[in-house]
Amino acid sequence: MWTRDGSSVHATVQEHGDVRLYRLHVSSAQAAVVINDPGTVGSFSIGPTGQIAYAHSSPSDLAQLYVRNAQGATLRRPAR
């Protein structure tokens, strides 16, 4: 999924049994891990301010919805 400004693309990558979310900066071809939590990043969406909403599950936990800022920090679960 492309960022709003077209400078980066986000994609999930399977590594060592986990599925992580990466950001690839187009101009530099540098990849960075955005979400590196143990388990699986499922569907995700990027908001206009760069916030990332995503589903995350693990072998011990059903999928939950989370939101992070553009840098991958400030993990929180939206109110139910």
mmCIF file of N, CA and C in Angstrom:
data_model
loop_
_atom_site.group_PDB
_atom_site.id
_atom_site.type_symbol
_atom_site.label_atom_id
_atom_site.label_comp_id
_atom_site.label_asym_id
_atom_site.label_seq_id
_atom_site.Cartn_x
_atom_site.Cartn_y
_atom_site.Cartn_z
ATOM 1 N N MET A 1 0.844 -1.162 0.000
ATOM 2 C CA MET A 1 0.000 0.000 0.000
ATOM 3 C C MET A 1 0.901 1.241 0.000
ATOM 4 N N TRP A 2 0.610 2.143 -0.909
ATOM 5 C CA TRP A 2 1.400 3.370 -1.042
ATOM 6 C C TRP A 2 1.008 4.393 0.011
ATOM 7 N N THR A 3 1.982 5.195 0.442
ATOM 8 C CA THR A 3 1.668 6.328 1.306
ATOM 9 C C THR A 3 0.975 7.394 0.465
ATOM 10 N N ARG A 4 0.312 8.296 1.130
ATOM 11 C CA ARG A 4 -0.453 9.342 0.441
ATOM 12 C C ARG A 4 0.420 10.182 -0.489
ATOM 13 N N ASP A 5 1.659 10.464 -0.072
ATOM 14 C CA ASP A 5 2.549 11.296 -0.889
ATOM 15 C C ASP A 5 3.350 10.502 -1.922
ATOM 16 N N GLY A 6 3.200 9.193 -1.935
ATOM 17 C CA GLY A 6 3.885 8.365 -2.928
ATOM 18 C C GLY A 6 5.360 8.132 -2.662
ATOM 19 N N SER A 7 5.839 8.516 -1.481
ATOM 20 C CA SER A 7 7.266 8.374 -1.189
ATOM 21 C C SER A 7 7.650 6.987 -0.685
ATOM 22 N N SER A 8 6.663 6.235 -0.204
ATOM 23 C CA SER A 8 6.944 4.922 0.376
ATOM 24 C C SER A 8 5.824 3.951 0.048
ATOM 25 N N VAL A 9 6.161 2.677 0.138
ATOM 26 C CA VAL A 9 5.166 1.620 -0.002
ATOM 27 C C VAL A 9 5.290 0.714 1.223
ATOM 28 N N HIS A 10 4.155 0.259 1.740
ATOM 29 C CA HIS A 10 4.119 -0.648 2.888
ATOM 30 C C HIS A 10 3.694 -2.031 2.403
ATOM 31 N N ALA A 11 4.283 -3.060 3.001
ATOM 32 C CA ALA A 11 3.930 -4.436 2.650
ATOM 33 C C ALA A 11 4.230 -5.349 3.826
ATOM 34 N N THR A 12 3.474 -6.437 3.927
ATOM 35 C CA THR A 12 3.774 -7.437 4.944
ATOM 36 C C THR A 12 4.795 -8.417 4.387
ATOM 37 N N VAL A 13 5.659 -8.907 5.286
ATOM 38 C CA VAL A 13 6.725 -9.840 4.921
ATOM 39 C C VAL A 13 6.769 -10.936 5.975
ATOM 40 N N GLN A 14 6.792 -12.191 5.532
ATOM 41 C CA GLN A 14 6.905 -13.302 6.471
ATOM 42 C C GLN A 14 8.371 -13.573 6.765
ATOM 43 N N GLU A 15 8.722 -13.591 8.057
ATOM 44 C CA GLU A 15 10.090 -13.850 8.496
ATOM 45 C C GLU A 15 10.073 -14.689 9.764
ATOM 46 N N HIS A 16 10.762 -15.785 9.756
ATOM 47 C CA HIS A 16 10.940 -16.615 10.955
ATOM 48 C C HIS A 16 9.613 -16.954 11.631
ATOM 49 N N GLY A 17 8.586 -17.225 10.846
ATOM 50 C CA GLY A 17 7.290 -17.609 11.389
ATOM 51 C C GLY A 17 6.374 -16.461 11.763
ATOM 52 N N ASP A 18 6.852 -15.237 11.707
ATOM 53 C CA ASP A 18 6.030 -14.064 11.996
ATOM 54 C C ASP A 18 5.770 -13.300 10.700
ATOM 55 N N VAL A 19 4.713 -12.500 10.695
ATOM 56 C CA VAL A 19 4.440 -11.623 9.557
ATOM 57 C C VAL A 19 4.559 -10.195 10.060
ATOM 58 N N ARG A 20 5.501 -9.451 9.485
ATOM 59 C CA ARG A 20 5.810 -8.085 9.913
ATOM 60 C C ARG A 20 5.378 -7.087 8.843
ATOM 61 N N LEU A 21 5.263 -5.837 9.243
ATOM 62 C CA LEU A 21 4.950 -4.772 8.293
ATOM 63 C C LEU A 21 6.210 -3.956 8.041
ATOM 64 N N TYR A 22 6.543 -3.785 6.766
ATOM 65 C CA TYR A 22 7.725 -3.020 6.357
ATOM 66 C C TYR A 22 7.310 -1.788 5.578
ATOM 67 N N ARG A 23 8.169 -0.769 5.617
ATOM 68 C CA ARG A 23 8.027 0.424 4.784
ATOM 69 C C ARG A 23 9.254 0.496 3.887
ATOM 70 N N LEU A 24 9.049 0.638 2.593
ATOM 71 C CA LEU A 24 10.144 0.793 1.636
ATOM 72 C C LEU A 24 10.107 2.214 1.095
ATOM 73 N N HIS A 25 11.173 2.971 1.361
ATOM 74 C CA HIS A 25 11.293 4.331 0.833
ATOM 75 C C HIS A 25 11.738 4.228 -0.625
ATOM 76 N N VAL A 26 10.935 4.746 -1.518
ATOM 77 C CA VAL A 26 11.167 4.589 -2.947
ATOM 78 C C VAL A 26 12.463 5.252 -3.402
ATOM 79 N N SER A 27 12.741 6.457 -2.953
ATOM 80 C CA SER A 27 13.912 7.187 -3.448
ATOM 81 C C SER A 27 15.231 6.558 -3.022
ATOM 82 N N SER A 28 15.267 5.973 -1.831
ATOM 83 C CA SER A 28 16.524 5.398 -1.331
ATOM 84 C C SER A 28 16.561 3.879 -1.396
ATOM 85 N N ALA A 29 15.431 3.245 -1.672
ATOM 86 C CA ALA A 29 15.299 1.782 -1.673
ATOM 87 C C ALA A 29 15.651 1.182 -0.313
ATOM 88 N N GLN A 30 15.496 1.974 0.753
ATOM 89 C CA GLN A 30 15.756 1.499 2.113
ATOM 90 C C GLN A 30 14.459 0.958 2.719
ATOM 91 N N ALA A 31 14.554 -0.247 3.285
ATOM 92 C CA ALA A 31 13.408 -0.859 3.947
ATOM 93 C C ALA A 31 13.553 -0.717 5.452
ATOM 94 N N ALA A 32 12.436 -0.503 6.128
ATOM 95 C CA ALA A 32 12.432 -0.388 7.584
ATOM 96 C C ALA A 32 11.241 -1.159 8.135
ATOM 97 N N VAL A 33 11.456 -1.864 9.231
ATOM 98 C CA VAL A 33 10.362 -2.569 9.893
ATOM 99 C C VAL A 33 9.519 -1.545 10.644
ATOM 100 N N VAL A 34 8.222 -1.574 10.411
ATOM 101 C CA VAL A 34 7.302 -0.679 11.102
ATOM 102 C C VAL A 34 6.648 -1.410 12.273
ATOM 103 N N ILE A 35 6.225 -2.656 12.046
ATOM 104 C CA ILE A 35 5.614 -3.475 13.093
ATOM 105 C C ILE A 35 6.365 -4.795 13.148
ATOM 106 N N ASN A 36 6.983 -5.050 14.298
ATOM 107 C CA ASN A 36 7.870 -6.194 14.467
ATOM 108 C C ASN A 36 7.424 -7.073 15.631
ATOM 109 N N ASP A 37 6.157 -7.001 16.002
ATOM 110 C CA ASP A 37 5.663 -7.778 17.132
ATOM 111 C C ASP A 37 5.568 -9.256 16.764
ATOM 112 N N PRO A 38 5.808 -10.151 17.724
ATOM 113 C CA PRO A 38 5.639 -11.578 17.442
ATOM 114 C C PRO A 38 4.196 -11.858 17.036
ATOM 115 N N GLY A 39 4.012 -12.632 15.999
ATOM 116 C CA GLY A 39 2.685 -12.968 15.514
ATOM 117 C C GLY A 39 2.511 -12.533 14.073
ATOM 118 N N THR A 40 1.272 -12.236 13.715
ATOM 119 C CA THR A 40 0.935 -11.959 12.322
ATOM 120 C C THR A 40 0.226 -10.623 12.167
ATOM 121 N N VAL A 41 0.792 -9.758 11.350
ATOM 122 C CA VAL A 41 0.098 -8.540 10.930
ATOM 123 C C VAL A 41 -0.790 -8.945 9.762
ATOM 124 N N GLY A 42 -2.079 -8.712 9.899
ATOM 125 C CA GLY A 42 -3.018 -9.059 8.837
ATOM 126 C C GLY A 42 -3.329 -7.841 7.991
ATOM 127 N N SER A 43 -4.596 -7.585 7.792
ATOM 128 C CA SER A 43 -5.013 -6.421 7.013
ATOM 129 C C SER A 43 -4.539 -5.143 7.684
ATOM 130 N N PHE A 44 -4.189 -4.152 6.861
ATOM 131 C CA PHE A 44 -3.773 -2.863 7.408
ATOM 132 C C PHE A 44 -4.218 -1.747 6.487
ATOM 133 N N SER A 45 -4.297 -0.548 7.055
ATOM 134 C CA SER A 45 -4.688 0.634 6.301
ATOM 135 C C SER A 45 -3.882 1.814 6.818
ATOM 136 N N ILE A 46 -3.546 2.730 5.925
ATOM 137 C CA ILE A 46 -2.770 3.909 6.296
ATOM 138 C C ILE A 46 -3.658 5.136 6.146
ATOM 139 N N GLY A 47 -3.801 5.892 7.237
ATOM 140 C CA GLY A 47 -4.641 7.083 7.230
ATOM 141 C C GLY A 47 -3.931 8.277 6.620
ATOM 142 N N PRO A 48 -4.651 9.379 6.418
ATOM 143 C CA PRO A 48 -4.079 10.567 5.782
ATOM 144 C C PRO A 48 -2.937 11.203 6.568
ATOM 145 N N THR A 49 -2.890 10.982 7.883
ATOM 146 C CA THR A 49 -1.797 11.528 8.691
ATOM 147 C C THR A 49 -0.675 10.517 8.899
ATOM 148 N N GLY A 50 -0.799 9.355 8.261
ATOM 149 C CA GLY A 50 0.230 8.333 8.379
ATOM 150 C C GLY A 50 -0.032 7.296 9.446
ATOM 151 N N GLN A 51 -1.109 7.451 10.221
ATOM 152 C CA GLN A 51 -1.435 6.430 11.209
ATOM 153 C C GLN A 51 -1.733 5.117 10.507
ATOM 154 N N ILE A 52 -1.375 4.023 11.168
ATOM 155 C CA ILE A 52 -1.576 2.697 10.600
ATOM 156 C C ILE A 52 -2.551 1.932 11.487
ATOM 157 N N ALA A 53 -3.674 1.525 10.926
ATOM 158 C CA ALA A 53 -4.622 0.647 11.607
ATOM 159 C C ALA A 53 -4.393 -0.748 11.044
ATOM 160 N N TYR A 54 -4.346 -1.742 11.927
ATOM 161 C CA TYR A 54 -4.047 -3.092 11.447
ATOM 162 C C TYR A 54 -4.594 -4.151 12.391
ATOM 163 N N ALA A 55 -4.796 -5.336 11.844
ATOM 164 C CA ALA A 55 -5.177 -6.500 12.634
ATOM 165 C C ALA A 55 -3.909 -7.267 12.972
ATOM 166 N N HIS A 56 -3.812 -7.733 14.209
ATOM 167 C CA HIS A 56 -2.642 -8.502 14.641
ATOM 168 C C HIS A 56 -3.121 -9.706 15.444
ATOM 169 N N SER A 57 -2.549 -10.868 15.154
ATOM 170 C CA SER A 57 -2.889 -12.077 15.899
ATOM 171 C C SER A 57 -1.617 -12.837 16.230
ATOM 172 N N SER A 58 -1.744 -13.747 17.187
ATOM 173 C CA SER A 58 -0.631 -14.615 17.556
ATOM 174 C C SER A 58 -1.211 -15.981 17.900
ATOM 175 N N PRO A 59 -0.356 -16.983 18.051
ATOM 176 C CA PRO A 59 -0.885 -18.308 18.391
ATOM 177 C C PRO A 59 -1.691 -18.319 19.692
ATOM 178 N N SER A 60 -1.405 -17.396 20.602
ATOM 179 C CA SER A 60 -2.105 -17.374 21.886
ATOM 180 C C SER A 60 -3.205 -16.319 21.964
ATOM 181 N N ASP A 61 -3.431 -15.562 20.885
ATOM 182 C CA ASP A 61 -4.408 -14.478 20.928
ATOM 183 C C ASP A 61 -5.109 -14.339 19.581
ATOM 184 N N LEU A 62 -6.426 -14.204 19.621
ATOM 185 C CA LEU A 62 -7.178 -13.962 18.394
ATOM 186 C C LEU A 62 -6.828 -12.589 17.840
ATOM 187 N N ALA A 63 -7.210 -12.346 16.606
ATOM 188 C CA ALA A 63 -6.898 -11.064 15.968
ATOM 189 C C ALA A 63 -7.527 -9.908 16.737
ATOM 190 N N GLN A 64 -6.738 -8.859 16.918
ATOM 191 C CA GLN A 64 -7.177 -7.629 17.569
ATOM 192 C C GLN A 64 -6.848 -6.469 16.638
ATOM 193 N N LEU A 65 -7.587 -5.379 16.774
ATOM 194 C CA LEU A 65 -7.348 -4.186 15.972
ATOM 195 C C LEU A 65 -6.473 -3.226 16.763
ATOM 196 N N TYR A 66 -5.444 -2.667 16.111
ATOM 197 C CA TYR A 66 -4.513 -1.732 16.745
ATOM 198 C C TYR A 66 -4.310 -0.519 15.845
ATOM 199 N N VAL A 67 -3.816 0.572 16.438
ATOM 200 C CA VAL A 67 -3.453 1.774 15.689
ATOM 201 C C VAL A 67 -2.077 2.222 16.167
ATOM 202 N N ARG A 68 -1.213 2.570 15.213
ATOM 203 C CA ARG A 68 0.115 3.114 15.520
ATOM 204 C C ARG A 68 0.317 4.384 14.717
ATOM 205 N N ASN A 69 1.284 5.190 15.159
ATOM 206 C CA ASN A 69 1.599 6.382 14.377
ATOM 207 C C ASN A 69 2.469 5.987 13.185
ATOM 208 N N ALA A 70 2.836 6.932 12.369
ATOM 209 C CA ALA A 70 3.560 6.653 11.123
ATOM 210 C C ALA A 70 4.916 6.006 11.353
ATOM 211 N N GLN A 71 5.526 6.236 12.507
ATOM 212 C CA GLN A 71 6.838 5.663 12.795
ATOM 213 C C GLN A 71 6.734 4.283 13.438
ATOM 214 N N GLY A 72 5.520 3.831 13.699
ATOM 215 C CA GLY A 72 5.327 2.516 14.291
ATOM 216 C C GLY A 72 5.240 2.535 15.805
ATOM 217 N N ALA A 73 5.268 3.710 16.418
ATOM 218 C CA ALA A 73 5.208 3.813 17.880
ATOM 219 C C ALA A 73 3.776 4.059 18.344
ATOM 220 N N THR A 74 3.604 4.173 19.644
ATOM 221 C CA THR A 74 2.328 4.494 20.265
ATOM 222 C C THR A 74 1.270 3.439 19.957
ATOM 223 N N LEU A 75 1.595 2.222 20.284
ATOM 224 C CA LEU A 75 0.653 1.122 20.110
ATOM 225 C C LEU A 75 -0.554 1.341 21.011
ATOM 226 N N ARG A 76 -1.743 1.228 20.434
ATOM 227 C CA ARG A 76 -2.964 1.304 21.234
ATOM 228 C C ARG A 76 -4.059 0.519 20.541
ATOM 229 N N ARG A 77 -5.019 0.119 21.329
ATOM 230 C CA ARG A 77 -6.193 -0.548 20.789
ATOM 231 C C ARG A 77 -7.344 0.448 20.810
ATOM 232 N N PRO A 78 -8.048 0.603 19.697
ATOM 233 C CA PRO A 78 -9.195 1.519 19.689
ATOM 234 C C PRO A 78 -10.249 1.069 20.698
ATOM 235 N N ALA A 79 -11.037 2.009 21.165
ATOM 236 C CA ALA A 79 -12.124 1.674 22.090
ATOM 237 C C ALA A 79 -13.092 0.730 21.410
ATOM 238 N N ARG A 80 -13.661 -0.135 22.197
ATOM 239 C CA ARG A 80 -14.615 -1.113 21.641
ATOM 240 C C ARG A 80 -16.015 -0.592 21.699
#
